[in-house]
PDB file of C-alpha atoms in Angstrom:
ATOM      1  CA  MET V   1     121.795 -26.722 -23.032  1.00  0.00           C
ATOM      2  CA  ASN V   2     123.743 -26.019 -26.224  1.00  0.00           C
ATOM      3  CA  THR V   3     127.443 -25.439 -25.569  1.00  0.00           C
ATOM      4  CA  GLN V   4     129.442 -23.875 -28.391  1.00  0.00           C
ATOM      5  CA  PHE V   5     133.185 -24.307 -28.807  1.00  0.00           C
ATOM      6  CA  SER V   6     135.603 -22.089 -30.689  1.00  0.00           C
ATOM      7  CA  ALA V   7     136.551 -23.442 -34.072  1.00  0.00           C
ATOM      8  CA  THR V   8     140.114 -22.151 -33.677  1.00  0.00           C
ATOM      9  CA  GLU V   9     140.665 -23.512 -30.180  1.00  0.00           C
ATOM     10  CA  PRO V  10     138.748 -26.804 -29.973  1.00  0.00           C
ATOM     11  CA  ASP V  11     140.422 -27.947 -26.773  1.00  0.00           C
ATOM     12  CA  GLU V  12     139.698 -24.801 -24.782  1.00  0.00           C
ATOM     13  CA  GLU V  13     137.334 -25.447 -21.892  1.00  0.00           C
ATOM     14  CA  ILE V  14     134.233 -23.277 -22.043  1.00  0.00           C
ATOM     15  CA  ALA V  15     132.577 -22.194 -18.796  1.00  0.00           C
ATOM     16  CA  GLU V  16     129.013 -23.333 -18.410  1.00  0.00           C
ATOM     17  CA  ALA V  17     126.513 -20.521 -18.813  1.00  0.00           C
ATOM     18  CA  PRO V  18     124.631 -19.421 -15.680  1.00  0.00           C
ATOM     19  CA  PRO V  19     121.048 -20.660 -15.377  1.00  0.00           C
ATOM     20  CA  ALA V  20     118.542 -18.519 -17.256  1.00  0.00           C
ATOM     21  CA  ARG V  21     116.345 -16.240 -15.220  1.00  0.00           C
ATOM     22  CA  ARG V  22     112.638 -16.892 -15.340  1.00  0.00           C
ATOM     23  CA  GLN V  23     110.473 -14.675 -17.489  1.00  0.00           C
ATOM     24  CA  VAL V  24     107.595 -13.086 -15.575  1.00  0.00           C
ATOM     25  CA  ASP V  25     104.639 -12.573 -17.889  1.00  0.00           C
ATOM     26  CA  LEU V  26     103.122  -9.456 -16.347  1.00  0.00           C
ATOM     27  CA  GLY V  27     100.499  -9.268 -19.087  1.00  0.00           C
ATOM     28  CA  LYS V  28      99.214 -12.761 -18.345  1.00  0.00           C
ATOM     29  CA  ILE V  29      98.997 -12.008 -14.627  1.00  0.00           C
ATOM     30  CA  ALA V  30      97.142  -8.766 -15.356  1.00  0.00           C
ATOM     31  CA  GLN V  31      94.661 -10.640 -17.561  1.00  0.00           C
ATOM     32  CA  GLY V  32      94.024 -13.045 -14.707  1.00  0.00           C
ATOM     33  CA  VAL V  33      93.414 -10.186 -12.291  1.00  0.00           C
ATOM     34  CA  ARG V  34      90.884  -8.663 -14.687  1.00  0.00           C
ATOM     35  CA  LEU V  35      89.052 -11.998 -14.725  1.00  0.00           C
ATOM     36  CA  ILE V  36      89.026 -12.049 -10.945  1.00  0.00           C
ATOM     37  CA  LEU V  37      87.592  -8.542 -10.807  1.00  0.00           C
ATOM     38  CA  GLU V  38      84.921  -9.496 -13.309  1.00  0.00           C
ATOM     39  CA  GLY V  39      84.283 -12.741 -11.438  1.00  0.00           C
ATOM     40  CA  ILE V  40      83.482 -10.956  -8.181  1.00  0.00           C
ATOM     41  CA  GLY V  41      81.131  -8.600  -9.996  1.00  0.00           C
ATOM     42  CA  GLU V  42      83.422  -5.571 -10.332  1.00  0.00           C
ATOM     43  CA  ASP V  43      84.091  -3.395 -13.356  1.00  0.00           C
ATOM     44  CA  PRO V  44      87.853  -3.526 -14.088  1.00  0.00           C
ATOM     45  CA  ASP V  45      87.503  -0.430 -16.279  1.00  0.00           C
ATOM     46  CA  ARG V  46      86.166   1.892 -13.609  1.00  0.00           C
ATOM     47  CA  PRO V  47      88.659   4.622 -12.626  1.00  0.00           C
ATOM     48  CA  GLY V  48      89.743   3.099  -9.327  1.00  0.00           C
ATOM     49  CA  LEU V  49      90.513  -0.290 -10.879  1.00  0.00           C
ATOM     50  CA  ARG V  50      92.007   0.555 -14.266  1.00  0.00           C
ATOM     51  CA  ARG V  51      95.597   0.135 -13.106  1.00  0.00           C
ATOM     52  CA  THR V  52      94.890  -2.552 -10.522  1.00  0.00           C
ATOM     53  CA  PRO V  53      95.709  -5.533 -12.794  1.00  0.00           C
ATOM     54  CA  GLN V  54      99.123  -4.064 -13.623  1.00  0.00           C
ATOM     55  CA  ARG V  55      99.827  -3.185 -10.002  1.00  0.00           C
ATOM     56  CA  VAL V  56      98.936  -6.697  -8.859  1.00  0.00           C
ATOM     57  CA  ALA V  57     101.107  -8.212 -11.599  1.00  0.00           C
ATOM     58  CA  GLU V  58     104.080  -6.149 -10.454  1.00  0.00           C
ATOM     59  CA  MET V  59     103.377  -7.087  -6.825  1.00  0.00           C
ATOM     60  CA  TYR V  60     103.425 -10.817  -7.592  1.00  0.00           C
ATOM     61  CA  ALA V  61     106.643 -10.439  -9.552  1.00  0.00           C
ATOM     62  CA  GLU V  62     108.208  -8.751  -6.519  1.00  0.00           C
ATOM     63  CA  LEU V  63     106.847 -11.262  -3.997  1.00  0.00           C
ATOM     64  CA  THR V  64     108.236 -14.185  -6.013  1.00  0.00           C
ATOM     65  CA  ALA V  65     111.609 -12.612  -6.820  1.00  0.00           C
ATOM     66  CA  GLY V  66     113.337 -15.277  -4.741  1.00  0.00           C
ATOM     67  CA  MET V  67     112.749 -17.708  -7.586  1.00  0.00           C
ATOM     68  CA  ASP V  68     115.472 -15.811  -9.455  1.00  0.00           C
ATOM     69  CA  GLU V  69     118.046 -16.327  -6.693  1.00  0.00           C
ATOM     70  CA  ASP V  70     120.326 -19.202  -5.804  1.00  0.00           C
ATOM     71  CA  PRO V  71     120.338 -19.155  -1.981  1.00  0.00           C
ATOM     72  CA  HIS V  72     123.659 -21.015  -1.936  1.00  0.00           C
ATOM     73  CA  GLU V  73     125.331 -17.871  -3.285  1.00  0.00           C
ATOM     74  CA  TYR V  74     124.992 -16.281   0.144  1.00  0.00           C
ATOM     75  CA  ILE V  75     126.787 -19.037   2.049  1.00  0.00           C
ATOM     76  CA  VAL V  76     130.377 -17.900   1.520  1.00  0.00           C
ATOM     77  CA  PRO V  77     132.731 -18.071   4.533  1.00  0.00           C
ATOM     78  CA  LEU V  78     134.410 -14.785   5.401  1.00  0.00           C
ATOM     79  CA  PRO V  79     138.149 -14.976   4.664  1.00  0.00           C
ATOM     80  CA  GLY V  80     140.393 -14.329   7.633  1.00  0.00           C
ATOM     81  CA  ASP V  81     137.591 -14.340  10.214  1.00  0.00           C
ATOM     82  CA  THR V  82     137.012 -17.192  12.641  1.00  0.00           C
ATOM     83  CA  HIS V  83     134.590 -17.778  15.484  1.00  0.00           C
ATOM     84  CA  ASP V  84     133.581 -20.936  17.308  1.00  0.00           C
ATOM     85  CA  GLU V  85     130.690 -19.792  19.503  1.00  0.00           C
ATOM     86  CA  MET V  86     126.994 -19.627  18.722  1.00  0.00           C
ATOM     87  CA  VAL V  87     125.815 -16.990  16.224  1.00  0.00           C
ATOM     88  CA  ILE V  88     122.189 -15.852  16.214  1.00  0.00           C
ATOM     89  CA  VAL V  89     120.420 -13.361  13.974  1.00  0.00           C
ATOM     90  CA  LYS V  90     116.866 -12.970  15.157  1.00  0.00           C
ATOM     91  CA  ASP V  91     113.765 -11.013  14.199  1.00  0.00           C
ATOM     92  CA  ILE V  92     114.498 -11.132  10.458  1.00  0.00           C
ATOM     93  CA  GLN V  93     111.298  -9.774   8.944  1.00  0.00           C
ATOM     94  CA  ILE V  94     109.942 -12.051   6.201  1.00  0.00           C
ATOM     95  CA  ALA V  95     106.961 -11.932   3.840  1.00  0.00           C
ATOM     96  CA  SER V  96     105.879 -14.844   1.709  1.00  0.00           C
ATOM     97  CA  LEU V  97     102.921 -16.178  -0.255  1.00  0.00           C
ATOM     98  CA  CYS V  98     100.950 -19.200   0.880  1.00  0.00           C
ATOM     99  CA  GLU V  99     100.836 -21.459  -2.160  1.00  0.00           C
ATOM    100  CA  HIS V 100      97.384 -22.757  -1.215  1.00  0.00           C
ATOM    101  CA  HIS V 101      95.562 -19.416  -1.364  1.00  0.00           C
ATOM    102  CA  LEU V 102      98.164 -16.994  -2.802  1.00  0.00           C
ATOM    103  CA  ALA V 103      97.594 -15.042   0.405  1.00  0.00           C
ATOM    104  CA  PRO V 104     100.520 -13.433   2.252  1.00  0.00           C
ATOM    105  CA  PHE V 105     101.986 -14.618   5.492  1.00  0.00           C
ATOM    106  CA  VAL V 106     104.342 -12.327   7.362  1.00  0.00           C
ATOM    107  CA  GLY V 107     106.477 -12.717  10.424  1.00  0.00           C
ATOM    108  CA  ARG V 108     109.938 -13.130  11.858  1.00  0.00           C
ATOM    109  CA  CYS V 109     112.697 -15.626  11.191  1.00  0.00           C
ATOM    110  CA  HIS V 110     115.388 -16.484  13.742  1.00  0.00           C
ATOM    111  CA  ILE V 111     118.571 -18.247  12.579  1.00  0.00           C
ATOM    112  CA  ALA V 112     121.196 -19.724  14.885  1.00  0.00           C
ATOM    113  CA  TYR V 113     124.306 -21.710  14.031  1.00  0.00           C
ATOM    114  CA  ILE V 114     127.486 -22.925  15.694  1.00  0.00           C
ATOM    115  CA  PRO V 115     130.495 -22.527  13.381  1.00  0.00           C
ATOM    116  CA  LYS V 116     132.836 -25.413  12.667  1.00  0.00           C
ATOM    117  CA  ASP V 117     136.546 -24.790  12.155  1.00  0.00           C
ATOM    118  CA  GLY V 118     135.827 -21.085  12.591  1.00  0.00           C
ATOM    119  CA  ARG V 119     133.824 -20.723   9.354  1.00  0.00           C
ATOM    120  CA  ILE V 120     131.353 -17.828   9.570  1.00  0.00           C
ATOM    121  CA  ILE V 121     129.382 -15.831   7.015  1.00  0.00           C
ATOM    122  CA  GLY V 122     128.308 -12.205   6.918  1.00  0.00           C
ATOM    123  CA  LEU V 123     125.324 -11.532   9.154  1.00  0.00           C
ATOM    124  CA  SER V 124     123.380  -9.872   6.338  1.00  0.00           C
ATOM    125  CA  LYS V 125     123.760 -13.059   4.304  1.00  0.00           C
ATOM    126  CA  LEU V 126     121.508 -14.885   6.764  1.00  0.00           C
ATOM    127  CA  ALA V 127     118.784 -12.331   6.100  1.00  0.00           C
ATOM    128  CA  ARG V 128     119.321 -12.674   2.349  1.00  0.00           C
ATOM    129  CA  LEU V 129     119.117 -16.460   2.666  1.00  0.00           C
ATOM    130  CA  ALA V 130     115.764 -16.181   4.444  1.00  0.00           C
ATOM    131  CA  ASP V 131     114.432 -13.735   1.842  1.00  0.00           C
ATOM    132  CA  ALA V 132     115.575 -15.876  -1.086  1.00  0.00           C
ATOM    133  CA  PHE V 133     113.384 -18.730   0.098  1.00  0.00           C
ATOM    134  CA  ALA V 134     110.530 -16.588   1.457  1.00  0.00           C
ATOM    135  CA  ARG V 135     109.963 -14.668  -1.778  1.00  0.00           C
ATOM    136  CA  ARG V 136     108.379 -17.531  -3.676  1.00  0.00           C
ATOM    137  CA  LEU V 137     105.240 -19.624  -3.273  1.00  0.00           C
ATOM    138  CA  GLN V 138     105.670 -21.381   0.047  1.00  0.00           C
ATOM    139  CA  VAL V 139     104.330 -23.197   3.046  1.00  0.00           C
ATOM    140  CA  GLN V 140     105.926 -22.160   6.318  1.00  0.00           C
ATOM    141  CA  GLU V 141     107.068 -25.666   7.224  1.00  0.00           C
ATOM    142  CA  ARG V 142     109.028 -26.074   3.986  1.00  0.00           C
ATOM    143  CA  LEU V 143     110.431 -22.556   4.194  1.00  0.00           C
ATOM    144  CA  THR V 144     111.856 -23.283   7.643  1.00  0.00           C
ATOM    145  CA  SER V 145     113.490 -26.518   6.519  1.00  0.00           C
ATOM    146  CA  GLN V 146     114.916 -25.028   3.329  1.00  0.00           C
ATOM    147  CA  ILE V 147     116.721 -22.273   5.223  1.00  0.00           C
ATOM    148  CA  ALA V 148     118.124 -24.731   7.772  1.00  0.00           C
ATOM    149  CA  ASP V 149     119.149 -27.365   5.218  1.00  0.00           C
ATOM    150  CA  THR V 150     120.881 -24.885   2.915  1.00  0.00           C
ATOM    151  CA  LEU V 151     122.907 -23.324   5.727  1.00  0.00           C
ATOM    152  CA  TYR V 152     123.783 -26.726   7.222  1.00  0.00           C
ATOM    153  CA  GLU V 153     124.815 -28.308   3.927  1.00  0.00           C
ATOM    154  CA  ALA V 154     126.704 -25.331   2.480  1.00  0.00           C
ATOM    155  CA  LEU V 155     128.528 -23.992   5.556  1.00  0.00           C
ATOM    156  CA  LYS V 156     128.875 -27.351   7.348  1.00  0.00           C
ATOM    157  CA  PRO V 157     128.584 -25.888  10.854  1.00  0.00           C
ATOM    158  CA  VAL V 158     128.306 -27.898  14.072  1.00  0.00           C
ATOM    159  CA  GLY V 159     124.584 -27.218  14.140  1.00  0.00           C
ATOM    160  CA  VAL V 160     121.772 -25.035  12.824  1.00  0.00           C
ATOM    161  CA  MET V 161     118.445 -23.942  14.280  1.00  0.00           C
ATOM    162  CA  VAL V 162     115.801 -21.972  12.400  1.00  0.00           C
ATOM    163  CA  VAL V 163     112.575 -20.755  14.015  1.00  0.00           C
ATOM    164  CA  ILE V 164     109.848 -18.871  12.157  1.00  0.00           C
ATOM    165  CA  GLU V 165     106.853 -17.115  13.729  1.00  0.00           C
ATOM    166  CA  ALA V 166     104.311 -15.894  11.197  1.00  0.00           C
ATOM    167  CA  GLU V 167     100.741 -14.700  10.850  1.00  0.00           C
ATOM    168  CA  HIS V 168      98.876 -16.187   7.910  1.00  0.00           C
ATOM    169  CA  THR V 169      96.182 -14.070   6.306  1.00  0.00           C
ATOM    170  CA  CYS V 170      94.558 -17.245   4.991  1.00  0.00           C
ATOM    171  CA  MET V 171      93.725 -17.897   8.679  1.00  0.00           C
ATOM    172  CA  THR V 172      93.222 -14.381   9.977  1.00  0.00           C
ATOM    173  CA  VAL V 173      90.983 -12.760   7.330  1.00  0.00           C
ATOM    174  CA  ARG V 174      89.244 -15.801   5.820  1.00  0.00           C
ATOM    175  CA  GLY V 175      88.262 -19.304   6.845  1.00  0.00           C
ATOM    176  CA  VAL V 176      88.422 -19.544  10.629  1.00  0.00           C
ATOM    177  CA  LYS V 177      89.133 -15.774  10.878  1.00  0.00           C
ATOM    178  CA  LYS V 178      91.413 -15.837  13.931  1.00  0.00           C
ATOM    179  CA  PRO V 179      93.396 -12.571  13.871  1.00  0.00           C
ATOM    180  CA  GLY V 180      96.501 -12.552  15.995  1.00  0.00           C
ATOM    181  CA  SER V 181      97.109 -16.289  15.761  1.00  0.00           C
ATOM    182  CA  LEU V 182     100.734 -17.207  15.125  1.00  0.00           C
ATOM    183  CA  THR V 183     102.189 -20.282  13.475  1.00  0.00           C
ATOM    184  CA  ILE V 184     105.583 -21.288  14.867  1.00  0.00           C
ATOM    185  CA  THR V 185     107.836 -23.769  13.072  1.00  0.00           C
ATOM    186  CA  SER V 186     111.367 -24.920  13.759  1.00  0.00           C
ATOM    187  CA  ALA V 187     114.069 -26.885  11.957  1.00  0.00           C
ATOM    188  CA  ILE V 188     116.982 -28.251  13.982  1.00  0.00           C
ATOM    189  CA  ARG V 189     120.116 -29.783  12.500  1.00  0.00           C
ATOM    190  CA  GLY V 190     123.351 -31.256  13.856  1.00  0.00           C
ATOM    191  CA  GLY V 191     124.528 -30.288  17.318  1.00  0.00           C
ATOM    192  CA  PHE V 192     121.334 -28.466  18.242  1.00  0.00           C
ATOM    193  CA  ARG V 193     119.402 -31.680  17.745  1.00  0.00           C
ATOM    194  CA  LYS V 194     121.865 -33.754  19.775  1.00  0.00           C
ATOM    195  CA  ASP V 195     122.439 -31.405  22.718  1.00  0.00           C
ATOM    196  CA  GLN V 196     119.355 -30.341  24.641  1.00  0.00           C
ATOM    197  CA  ARG V 197     121.249 -27.717  26.670  1.00  0.00           C
ATOM    198  CA  THR V 198     122.599 -26.014  23.557  1.00  0.00           C
ATOM    199  CA  ARG V 199     119.130 -26.057  22.028  1.00  0.00           C
ATOM    200  CA  ALA V 200     117.636 -24.560  25.191  1.00  0.00           C
ATOM    201  CA  GLU V 201     120.302 -21.832  25.243  1.00  0.00           C
ATOM    202  CA  ALA V 202     119.509 -20.870  21.655  1.00  0.00           C
ATOM    203  CA  MET V 203     115.766 -20.761  22.327  1.00  0.00           C
ATOM    204  CA  ALA V 204     116.312 -18.610  25.424  1.00  0.00           C
ATOM    205  CA  LEU V 205     118.410 -16.147  23.431  1.00  0.00           C
ATOM    206  CA  ILE V 206     115.849 -16.060  20.623  1.00  0.00           C
ATOM    207  CA  LYS V 207     113.099 -15.328  23.135  1.00  0.00           C
ATOM    208  CA  GLY V 208     115.219 -12.638  24.752  1.00  0.00           C
ATOM    209  CA  ARG V 209     115.826 -14.402  28.040  1.00  0.00           C
ATOM    210  CA  GLY V 210     119.492 -15.240  27.525  1.00  0.00           C
TER     211      GLY V 210
END
């Protein structure tokens, strides 16, 4: 990174520039989609497909928009508010792309944490945190851990639990073709890992039995 200093005030500290946003090359994606259409024996110039490459390019840009976000930005304690009991936001709808097949997987994310020293964050920020990691090329196991680790490291709560239930189209419409099958992953940090009763309480609340 090139940092420039003022010639008239050489000792003035200059703030570091924010990281550059990625450049999505929609044209390159569209070219690739045309090759796919040709590869499967289709005519990309027939009326129904003429705009398909551009549409797909825009779709991939949208589904990977999380690459432009710093998830840590959402972990900001609310000033003046304190709470020391468990917080759960469940059934956060997520959509991501399996990096092995570029096929979508969709489902629900449940996030639980126990605040420390009363530090809490806005409930919507948990949903934004999940989206920031989901909207990029992913595997569900890593996605689950990234959400849990970021919340645990940035907020420093007593404990964090993240559970994701998702249906993977790379399993339901291709390969083994098992529609309706769900993949469930969890990441447990801090107090949830150490205390089985607290973990069981969180799972019961997530499943609606609390």
